[in-house]
Amino acid sequence: MTGTKKFIGIDLGTSSVKILLVDETGAILKAVTKDYPLAFPNPGWSEQEPADWWEACCTGIKELLDGQDAANDKGIGCGGQMHGLVALDADDEVIRPA
């Protein structure tokens, strides 16, 4: 696979993060999914901890790239859930679940 350009795609969804490694033709070389919890603290509410998203992304990317030659990794594309709000304080720390 020397010389093949590779790209990482990250989809941060409501129940899991899906991470793909694809080549320049769009062929999937490897795929990883990492779940994270979803809480329902009140009727009609759903919440998640942004730290869970980060942990899932980090462990998923490590797993995705394990055994891969990163020399030809050329880019990363990210997408996320639509209505997630992460409230931060003046120090950019998460105030509450999203």
CSV table of C-alpha atoms in Angstrom, one decimal:
chain,number,residue,atom,x,y,z
A,1,MET,CA,0.0,0.0,0.0
A,2,THR,CA,3.0,2.3,-0.3
A,3,GLY,CA,2.1,5.5,-2.0
A,4,THR,CA,-1.6,5.1,-1.6
A,5,LYS,CA,-3.1,8.3,-0.2
A,6,LYS,CA,-5.4,7.7,2.8
A,7,PHE,CA,-8.0,9.8,4.5
A,8,ILE,CA,-9.8,9.6,7.9
A,9,GLY,CA,-13.5,10.3,8.2
A,10,ILE,CA,-15.1,10.9,11.6
A,11,ASP,CA,-18.8,10.9,12.2
A,12,LEU,CA,-19.7,11.9,15.7
A,13,GLY,CA,-23.3,10.6,16.0
A,14,THR,CA,-25.8,10.6,18.8
A,15,SER,CA,-25.0,7.1,20.0
A,16,SER,CA,-21.5,6.4,18.7
A,17,VAL,CA,-18.6,7.7,16.7
A,18,LYS,CA,-17.9,6.0,13.4
A,19,ILE,CA,-14.4,6.4,12.0
A,20,LEU,CA,-13.2,5.3,8.6
A,21,LEU,CA,-9.9,5.0,6.8
A,22,VAL,CA,-10.4,5.3,3.1
A,23,ASP,CA,-8.1,5.4,0.1
A,24,GLU,CA,-8.1,8.0,-2.7
A,25,THR,CA,-10.7,6.0,-4.6
A,26,GLY,CA,-13.1,6.0,-1.6
A,27,ALA,CA,-12.5,2.3,-0.8
A,28,ILE,CA,-12.9,1.6,2.9
A,29,LEU,CA,-9.6,0.2,4.3
A,30,LYS,CA,-10.7,0.0,7.9
A,31,ALA,CA,-13.7,1.0,10.0
A,32,VAL,CA,-14.1,1.5,13.8
A,33,THR,CA,-17.2,2.3,15.8
A,34,LYS,CA,-17.1,3.4,19.5
A,35,ASP,CA,-20.3,3.7,21.5
A,36,TYR,CA,-20.9,6.2,24.3
A,37,PRO,CA,-23.7,6.6,26.8
A,38,LEU,CA,-26.8,8.7,26.4
A,39,ALA,CA,-28.6,9.8,29.5
A,40,PHE,CA,-32.3,10.8,29.9
A,41,PRO,CA,-32.3,12.8,33.2
A,42,ASN,CA,-35.9,14.2,32.7
A,43,PRO,CA,-38.8,13.4,30.4
A,44,GLY,CA,-38.0,14.8,26.9
A,45,TRP,CA,-34.3,15.4,27.7
A,46,SER,CA,-31.3,13.6,26.4
A,47,GLU,CA,-27.7,14.4,27.5
A,48,GLN,CA,-24.2,13.3,26.9
A,49,GLU,CA,-20.8,14.1,28.3
A,50,PRO,CA,-18.5,15.8,25.7
A,51,ALA,CA,-15.6,14.0,27.4
A,52,ASP,CA,-17.2,10.7,26.3
A,53,TRP,CA,-17.1,11.9,22.7
A,54,TRP,CA,-13.5,12.9,23.0
A,55,GLU,CA,-12.5,9.6,24.6
A,56,ALA,CA,-14.3,7.6,21.9
A,57,CYS,CA,-12.7,9.6,19.2
A,58,CYS,CA,-9.2,9.2,20.6
A,59,THR,CA,-9.5,5.5,21.3
A,60,GLY,CA,-11.2,4.9,17.9
A,61,ILE,CA,-8.5,6.7,15.9
A,62,LYS,CA,-5.8,4.8,17.8
A,63,GLU,CA,-7.5,1.6,16.9
A,64,LEU,CA,-8.1,2.6,13.3
A,65,LEU,CA,-4.4,3.5,12.8
A,66,ASP,CA,-3.0,0.5,14.7
A,67,GLY,CA,-0.7,-1.3,12.2
A,68,GLN,CA,-1.1,1.4,9.5
A,69,ASP,CA,1.6,3.4,7.9
A,70,ALA,CA,0.6,7.0,8.6
A,71,ALA,CA,3.1,8.4,6.0
A,72,ASN,CA,0.4,8.7,3.4
A,73,ASP,CA,-2.4,10.0,5.6
A,74,LYS,CA,-3.5,13.1,3.8
A,75,GLY,CA,-6.5,14.5,5.6
A,76,ILE,CA,-9.3,14.2,8.1
A,77,GLY,CA,-13.0,15.1,7.6
A,78,CYS,CA,-15.3,15.5,10.6
A,79,GLY,CA,-19.1,15.6,11.0
A,80,GLY,CA,-21.2,15.9,14.1
A,81,GLN,CA,-24.7,15.6,15.4
A,82,MET,CA,-27.1,18.5,14.5
A,83,HIS,CA,-28.5,19.8,17.8
A,84,GLY,CA,-25.7,19.2,20.3
A,85,LEU,CA,-24.8,22.3,22.3
A,86,VAL,CA,-21.6,22.3,24.4
A,87,ALA,CA,-21.7,25.1,26.9
A,88,LEU,CA,-18.2,26.4,28.0
A,89,ASP,CA,-17.1,28.7,30.7
A,90,ALA,CA,-14.5,31.5,30.3
A,91,ASP,CA,-11.7,29.0,30.6
A,92,ASP,CA,-13.2,26.8,27.8
A,93,GLU,CA,-14.2,24.1,30.3
A,94,VAL,CA,-17.5,22.2,29.8
A,95,ILE,CA,-20.2,23.6,32.2
A,96,ARG,CA,-22.7,20.7,32.0
A,97,PRO,CA,-23.6,17.8,29.8
A,98,ALA,CA,-24.5,18.5,26.2
